[in-house]
PDB file of C-alpha atoms in Angstrom:
ATOM      1  CA  MET A 151       0.000   0.000   0.000  1.00 51.00           C
ATOM      2  CA  GLU A 152       2.677   2.441  -0.988  1.00 50.00           C
ATOM      3  CA  TRP A 153       0.037   4.993  -2.079  1.00 49.00           C
ATOM      4  CA  MET A 154      -1.200   5.177   1.519  1.00 58.00           C
ATOM      5  CA  TRP A 155       1.875   7.009   2.649  1.00 71.00           C
ATOM      6  CA  ASN A 156       1.748   9.699  -0.040  1.00 85.00           C
ATOM      7  CA  ARG A 157      -0.039  12.764   1.341  1.00 89.00           C
ATOM      8  CA  GLN A 158      -0.802  14.198  -2.109  1.00 88.00           C
ATOM      9  CA  VAL A 159      -2.433  10.970  -3.314  1.00 84.00           C
ATOM     10  CA  VAL A 160      -4.607  10.753  -0.198  1.00 88.00           C
ATOM     11  CA  LEU A 161      -5.558  14.454  -0.402  1.00 89.00           C
ATOM     12  CA  ALA A 162      -6.508  14.010  -4.074  1.00 86.00           C
ATOM     13  CA  ALA A 163      -8.681  11.028  -3.120  1.00 85.00           C
ATOM     14  CA  LEU A 164     -10.313  13.098  -0.365  1.00 88.00           C
ATOM     15  CA  ALA A 165     -10.961  16.127  -2.603  1.00 86.00           C
ATOM     16  CA  SER A 166     -14.361  14.735  -3.608  1.00 79.00           C
ATOM     17  CA  LEU A 167     -15.490  15.077   0.024  1.00 78.00           C
ATOM     18  CA  GLY A 168     -15.131  18.863   0.068  1.00 75.00           C
ATOM     19  CA  ASP A 169     -14.408  20.328   3.509  1.00 67.00           C
ATOM     20  CA  LYS A 170     -15.013  16.917   5.117  1.00 73.00           C
ATOM     21  CA  GLY A 171     -11.951  15.682   3.239  1.00 82.00           C
ATOM     22  CA  GLU A 172      -9.396  17.793   5.063  1.00 90.00           C
ATOM     23  CA  LEU A 173      -6.439  16.278   6.892  1.00 93.00           C
ATOM     24  CA  GLY A 174      -4.309  17.840   9.558  1.00 94.00           C
ATOM     25  CA  PRO A 175      -0.656  18.397   8.718  1.00 96.00           C
ATOM     26  CA  PRO A 176       1.690  15.474   9.310  1.00 96.00           C
ATOM     27  CA  CYS A 177       2.987  15.165  12.850  1.00 95.00           C
ATOM     28  CA  ARG A 178       6.595  16.106  13.521  1.00 96.00           C
ATOM     29  CA  LEU A 179       8.767  13.157  14.513  1.00 97.00           C
ATOM     30  CA  GLU A 180       9.841  14.941  17.708  1.00 96.00           C
ATOM     31  CA  GLU A 181       6.203  15.301  18.806  1.00 93.00           C
ATOM     32  CA  LEU A 182       5.478  11.648  18.085  1.00 95.00           C
ATOM     33  CA  LEU A 183       8.560  10.478  19.975  1.00 95.00           C
ATOM     34  CA  ASP A 184       7.655  12.708  22.937  1.00 90.00           C
ATOM     35  CA  LEU A 185       4.129  11.281  23.063  1.00 88.00           C
ATOM     36  CA  GLU A 186       5.418   7.709  22.824  1.00 91.00           C
ATOM     37  CA  ARG A 187       7.835   8.427  25.653  1.00 89.00           C
ATOM     38  CA  ARG A 188       5.066   9.849  27.853  1.00 84.00           C
ATOM     39  CA  LEU A 189       2.752   6.921  27.081  1.00 85.00           C
ATOM     40  CA  ASP A 190       5.581   4.378  27.425  1.00 87.00           C
ATOM     41  CA  VAL A 191       4.800   2.703  24.068  1.00 91.00           C
ATOM     42  CA  ARG A 192       5.767   2.682  20.414  1.00 95.00           C
ATOM     43  CA  LEU A 193       2.652   3.254  18.329  1.00 95.00           C
ATOM     44  CA  PRO A 194       1.855   0.674  15.605  1.00 96.00           C
ATOM     45  CA  GLU A 195       3.895   1.144  12.416  1.00 96.00           C
ATOM     46  CA  SER A 196       0.981   1.638  10.008  1.00 95.00           C
ATOM     47  CA  TYR A 197      -0.463   4.364  12.237  1.00 96.00           C
ATOM     48  CA  ARG A 198       2.936   5.990  12.887  1.00 95.00           C
ATOM     49  CA  ASP A 199       3.644   6.118   9.163  1.00 94.00           C
ATOM     50  CA  PHE A 200       0.240   7.649   8.468  1.00 95.00           C
ATOM     51  CA  VAL A 201       0.519  10.453  11.033  1.00 96.00           C
ATOM     52  CA  LEU A 202       4.129  11.190  10.040  1.00 95.00           C
ATOM     53  CA  ARG A 203       3.675  11.087   6.248  1.00 94.00           C
ATOM     54  CA  VAL A 204       0.010  11.738   5.471  1.00 94.00           C
ATOM     55  CA  GLY A 205      -1.708  13.643   8.267  1.00 95.00           C
ATOM     56  CA  ASP A 206      -2.393  13.874  11.957  1.00 96.00           C
ATOM     57  CA  GLY A 207      -6.155  13.865  12.410  1.00 95.00           C
ATOM     58  CA  GLY A 208      -8.904  14.920  10.054  1.00 94.00           C
ATOM     59  CA  ALA A 209     -10.835  13.033   7.386  1.00 93.00           C
ATOM     60  CA  GLY A 210     -11.524   9.434   8.276  1.00 94.00           C
ATOM     61  CA  PRO A 211     -14.154   6.924   9.340  1.00 94.00           C
ATOM     62  CA  GLY A 212     -16.831   8.025  11.782  1.00 94.00           C
ATOM     63  CA  HIS A 213     -16.486  11.706  12.627  1.00 94.00           C
ATOM     64  CA  GLY A 214     -12.858  11.692  11.435  1.00 94.00           C
ATOM     65  CA  LEU A 215      -9.504  10.752  12.923  1.00 96.00           C
ATOM     66  CA  TRP A 216      -8.538  12.250  16.249  1.00 94.00           C
ATOM     67  CA  PRO A 217      -5.198  14.083  16.209  1.00 94.00           C
ATOM     68  CA  LEU A 218      -2.394  12.715  18.348  1.00 88.00           C
ATOM     69  CA  ARG A 219      -2.465  15.812  20.549  1.00 80.00           C
ATOM     70  CA  ARG A 220      -5.870  14.647  21.788  1.00 81.00           C
ATOM     71  CA  SER A 221      -4.254  11.443  23.033  1.00 70.00           C
ATOM     72  CA  ALA A 222      -1.437  13.496  24.509  1.00 65.00           C
ATOM     73  CA  LYS A 223      -3.983  15.526  26.504  1.00 68.00           C
ATOM     74  CA  TRP A 224      -5.477  12.286  27.793  1.00 64.00           C
ATOM     75  CA  ALA A 225      -2.044  11.122  28.868  1.00 59.00           C
ATOM     76  CA  ASP A 226      -1.286  14.428  30.580  1.00 58.00           C
ATOM     77  CA  ARG A 227      -4.615  14.398  32.436  1.00 57.00           C
ATOM     78  CA  GLY A 228      -4.128  10.832  33.581  1.00 57.00           C
ATOM     79  CA  VAL A 229      -7.039   9.370  31.598  1.00 60.00           C
ATOM     80  CA  TYR A 230      -4.600   6.697  30.529  1.00 63.00           C
ATOM     81  CA  ALA A 231      -3.144   5.461  33.821  1.00 68.00           C
ATOM     82  CA  PRO A 232       0.604   4.824  33.910  1.00 69.00           C
ATOM     83  CA  ARG A 233       1.398   1.856  31.653  1.00 81.00           C
ATOM     84  CA  TYR A 234      -2.242   1.729  30.428  1.00 83.00           C
ATOM     85  CA  LEU A 235      -1.216   1.571  26.774  1.00 87.00           C
ATOM     86  CA  ALA A 236       1.844  -0.558  27.532  1.00 89.00           C
ATOM     87  CA  THR A 237      -0.366  -3.255  29.099  1.00 90.00           C
ATOM     88  CA  PRO A 238      -1.443  -5.685  26.328  1.00 95.00           C
ATOM     89  CA  PHE A 239      -4.954  -5.419  24.905  1.00 95.00           C
ATOM     90  CA  PRO A 240      -6.715  -8.503  26.318  1.00 94.00           C
ATOM     91  CA  PHE A 241      -9.012  -9.468  23.427  1.00 95.00           C
ATOM     92  CA  THR A 242      -8.535 -11.270  20.107  1.00 96.00           C
ATOM     93  CA  ALA A 243     -12.157 -11.948  19.092  1.00 96.00           C
ATOM     94  CA  ARG A 244     -15.524 -10.181  19.276  1.00 96.00           C
ATOM     95  CA  VAL A 245     -16.665  -9.414  22.827  1.00 92.00           C
ATOM     96  CA  PRO A 246     -20.398  -9.024  23.537  1.00 90.00           C
ATOM     97  CA  GLY A 247     -21.388  -5.934  25.483  1.00 83.00           C
ATOM     98  CA  GLU A 248     -22.761  -8.073  28.319  1.00 82.00           C
ATOM     99  CA  ARG A 249     -19.148  -8.787  29.265  1.00 81.00           C
ATOM    100  CA  PHE A 250     -18.874  -5.155  30.378  1.00 78.00           C
ATOM    101  CA  GLU A 251     -22.269  -4.726  32.071  1.00 74.00           C
ATOM    102  CA  GLU A 252     -20.983  -5.473  35.564  1.00 70.00           C
ATOM    103  CA  LEU A 253     -18.212  -2.894  35.285  1.00 65.00           C
ATOM    104  CA  ASP A 254     -18.403   0.699  36.463  1.00 57.00           C
ATOM    105  CA  GLU A 255     -19.378   2.884  33.487  1.00 57.00           C
ATOM    106  CA  HIS A 256     -16.208   4.973  33.501  1.00 57.00           C
ATOM    107  CA  ALA A 257     -13.169   3.571  35.286  1.00 54.00           C
ATOM    108  CA  ASP A 258     -13.620  -0.163  34.924  1.00 60.00           C
ATOM    109  CA  TYR A 259     -14.824   0.025  31.329  1.00 66.00           C
ATOM    110  CA  GLU A 260     -11.628   1.767  30.244  1.00 68.00           C
ATOM    111  CA  ASP A 261      -9.527  -0.387  32.568  1.00 73.00           C
ATOM    112  CA  ALA A 262     -10.741  -3.458  30.685  1.00 81.00           C
ATOM    113  CA  LEU A 263      -9.467  -2.034  27.390  1.00 87.00           C
ATOM    114  CA  THR A 264      -5.794  -1.556  28.226  1.00 88.00           C
ATOM    115  CA  GLY A 265      -3.359  -1.501  25.337  1.00 91.00           C
ATOM    116  CA  SER A 266      -5.757   0.390  23.054  1.00 91.00           C
ATOM    117  CA  MET A 267      -6.576   4.003  22.272  1.00 91.00           C
ATOM    118  CA  ILE A 268      -9.540   5.721  20.673  1.00 91.00           C
ATOM    119  CA  ILE A 269      -8.688   7.106  17.233  1.00 94.00           C
ATOM    120  CA  ALA A 270     -12.150   8.191  16.007  1.00 94.00           C
ATOM    121  CA  GLU A 271     -15.662   8.728  17.303  1.00 93.00           C
ATOM    122  CA  ILE A 272     -18.564   7.022  15.549  1.00 93.00           C
ATOM    123  CA  GLY A 273     -21.304   8.681  17.602  1.00 90.00           C
ATOM    124  CA  HIS A 274     -23.921   7.572  20.151  1.00 87.00           C
ATOM    125  CA  GLY A 275     -21.225   6.383  22.560  1.00 85.00           C
ATOM    126  CA  ALA A 276     -19.365   4.320  19.955  1.00 91.00           C
ATOM    127  CA  TYR A 277     -15.722   4.673  18.883  1.00 92.00           C
ATOM    128  CA  PHE A 278     -13.000   3.209  16.705  1.00 96.00           C
ATOM    129  CA  ARG A 279     -10.265   1.946  19.003  1.00 94.00           C
ATOM    130  CA  MET A 280      -6.766   0.917  17.841  1.00 95.00           C
ATOM    131  CA  VAL A 281      -4.715  -1.768  19.564  1.00 96.00           C
ATOM    132  CA  VAL A 282      -1.326  -0.371  20.583  1.00 94.00           C
ATOM    133  CA  THR A 283       0.078  -3.379  22.459  1.00 95.00           C
ATOM    134  CA  GLY A 284      -1.065  -6.973  22.519  1.00 95.00           C
ATOM    135  CA  ALA A 285      -1.623  -9.767  20.022  1.00 95.00           C
ATOM    136  CA  SER A 286      -2.463  -7.472  17.081  1.00 97.00           C
ATOM    137  CA  PRO A 287      -0.959  -3.970  17.297  1.00 97.00           C
ATOM    138  CA  GLY A 288      -2.488  -1.642  14.722  1.00 97.00           C
ATOM    139  CA  ARG A 289      -5.809  -3.513  14.497  1.00 98.00           C
ATOM    140  CA  VAL A 290      -8.810  -1.193  14.688  1.00 98.00           C
ATOM    141  CA  TRP A 291     -11.803  -2.371  16.728  1.00 97.00           C
ATOM    142  CA  ARG A 292     -15.334  -1.026  16.611  1.00 96.00           C
ATOM    143  CA  ASP A 293     -16.158  -0.180  20.240  1.00 93.00           C
ATOM    144  CA  GLU A 294     -19.927  -0.087  20.649  1.00 91.00           C
ATOM    145  CA  VAL A 295     -19.979  -1.381  24.207  1.00 85.00           C
ATOM    146  CA  ARG A 296     -21.894   1.730  25.287  1.00 77.00           C
ATOM    147  CA  GLY A 297     -23.470   2.208  21.860  1.00 62.00           C
ATOM    148  CA  LEU A 298     -26.425   0.720  20.056  1.00 62.00           C
ATOM    149  CA  ARG A 299     -24.975  -2.713  19.270  1.00 67.00           C
ATOM    150  CA  GLY A 300     -23.273  -3.316  22.583  1.00 83.00           C
ATOM    151  CA  ALA A 301     -20.151  -5.127  21.397  1.00 91.00           C
ATOM    152  CA  LEU A 302     -16.429  -4.800  20.835  1.00 93.00           C
ATOM    153  CA  THR A 303     -15.694  -6.040  17.305  1.00 95.00           C
ATOM    154  CA  PRO A 304     -12.266  -6.576  15.697  1.00 97.00           C
ATOM    155  CA  GLY A 305     -11.511  -5.139  12.287  1.00 96.00           C
ATOM    156  CA  LEU A 306      -8.570  -4.517  10.006  1.00 97.00           C
ATOM    157  CA  ASP A 307      -5.074  -3.127  10.496  1.00 97.00           C
ATOM    158  CA  PHE A 308      -5.060   0.690  10.491  1.00 97.00           C
ATOM    159  CA  ALA A 309      -3.754   1.001   6.894  1.00 94.00           C
ATOM    160  CA  ASP A 310      -6.329  -1.452   5.511  1.00 95.00           C
ATOM    161  CA  TRP A 311      -9.071   0.105   7.663  1.00 96.00           C
ATOM    162  CA  TYR A 312      -8.373   3.589   6.289  1.00 94.00           C
ATOM    163  CA  ALA A 313      -8.008   2.329   2.693  1.00 91.00           C
ATOM    164  CA  ASN A 314     -11.283   0.411   3.046  1.00 92.00           C
ATOM    165  CA  TRP A 315     -12.999   3.635   4.126  1.00 92.00           C
ATOM    166  CA  LEU A 316     -11.648   5.499   1.069  1.00 89.00           C
ATOM    167  CA  LEU A 317     -12.738   2.676  -1.229  1.00 88.00           C
ATOM    168  CA  ARG A 318     -16.234   2.542   0.259  1.00 86.00           C
ATOM    169  CA  LEU A 319     -16.596   6.279  -0.351  1.00 83.00           C
ATOM    170  CA  GLY A 320     -15.550   5.807  -3.951  1.00 78.00           C
ATOM    171  CA  ALA A 321     -12.681   8.205  -3.279  1.00 69.00           C
ATOM    172  CA  LEU A 322     -10.118   5.591  -4.274  1.00 68.00           C
ATOM    173  CA  LYS A 323     -10.339   3.152  -7.156  1.00 62.00           C
ATOM    174  CA  GLY A 324      -9.688  -0.569  -6.784  1.00 55.00           C
ATOM    175  CA  THR A 325     -10.798  -3.464  -4.648  1.00 48.00           C
ATOM    176  CA  PRO A 326      -8.493  -4.672  -1.871  1.00 49.00           C
ATOM    177  CA  ALA A 327      -8.396  -8.387  -1.162  1.00 44.00           C
ATOM    178  CA  GLY A 328     -10.476  -9.308   1.845  1.00 40.00           C
ATOM    179  CA  ARG A 329     -12.368  -6.008   2.032  1.00 38.00           C
ATOM    180  CA  ARG A 330     -15.020  -5.993   4.773  1.00 38.00           C
ATOM    181  CA  ARG A 331     -17.748  -3.556   5.703  1.00 35.00           C
ATOM    182  CA  LEU A 332     -16.486  -1.660   8.731  1.00 32.00           C
ATOM    183  CA  VAL A 333     -17.778   1.883   8.406  1.00 32.00           C
TER     184      VAL A 333
END
């Protein structure tokens, strides 16, 4: 997916979306390294490459990609407890929402999802969450535990997830092998 890491190609693909197709500028390497140091992790390669070469936040599935600085604010405010992202994500298959019903709505819910970070909001209490550490770093999960469907569902690696979104919009031509409906 060499095209994925070319900002101009992605911006051209997004042009058909008008103002909803805007991307933030790429992240500076120093900022990324500082955030990784504060979070005590190395972010997944496909995501790192995207934010460094294509853009940090902006057009994407759901209501768009969150910029890294939003995660940095979470880290600074202690939303992610020390080593939260460094602790492996515990799931490898779909998890029904009932699994989370006994947990406290705020603290325990997030505590159960260590090793992952929200990268986009879907709406109605649902998010796209990317695994940072664990069995499948870079995999994007659909987190609807508090949403309408009440489940945590695994998806594709970040690069394939983003490409799938562009293809579904018709913003990019071609059909990737194994494409699934995620957005």
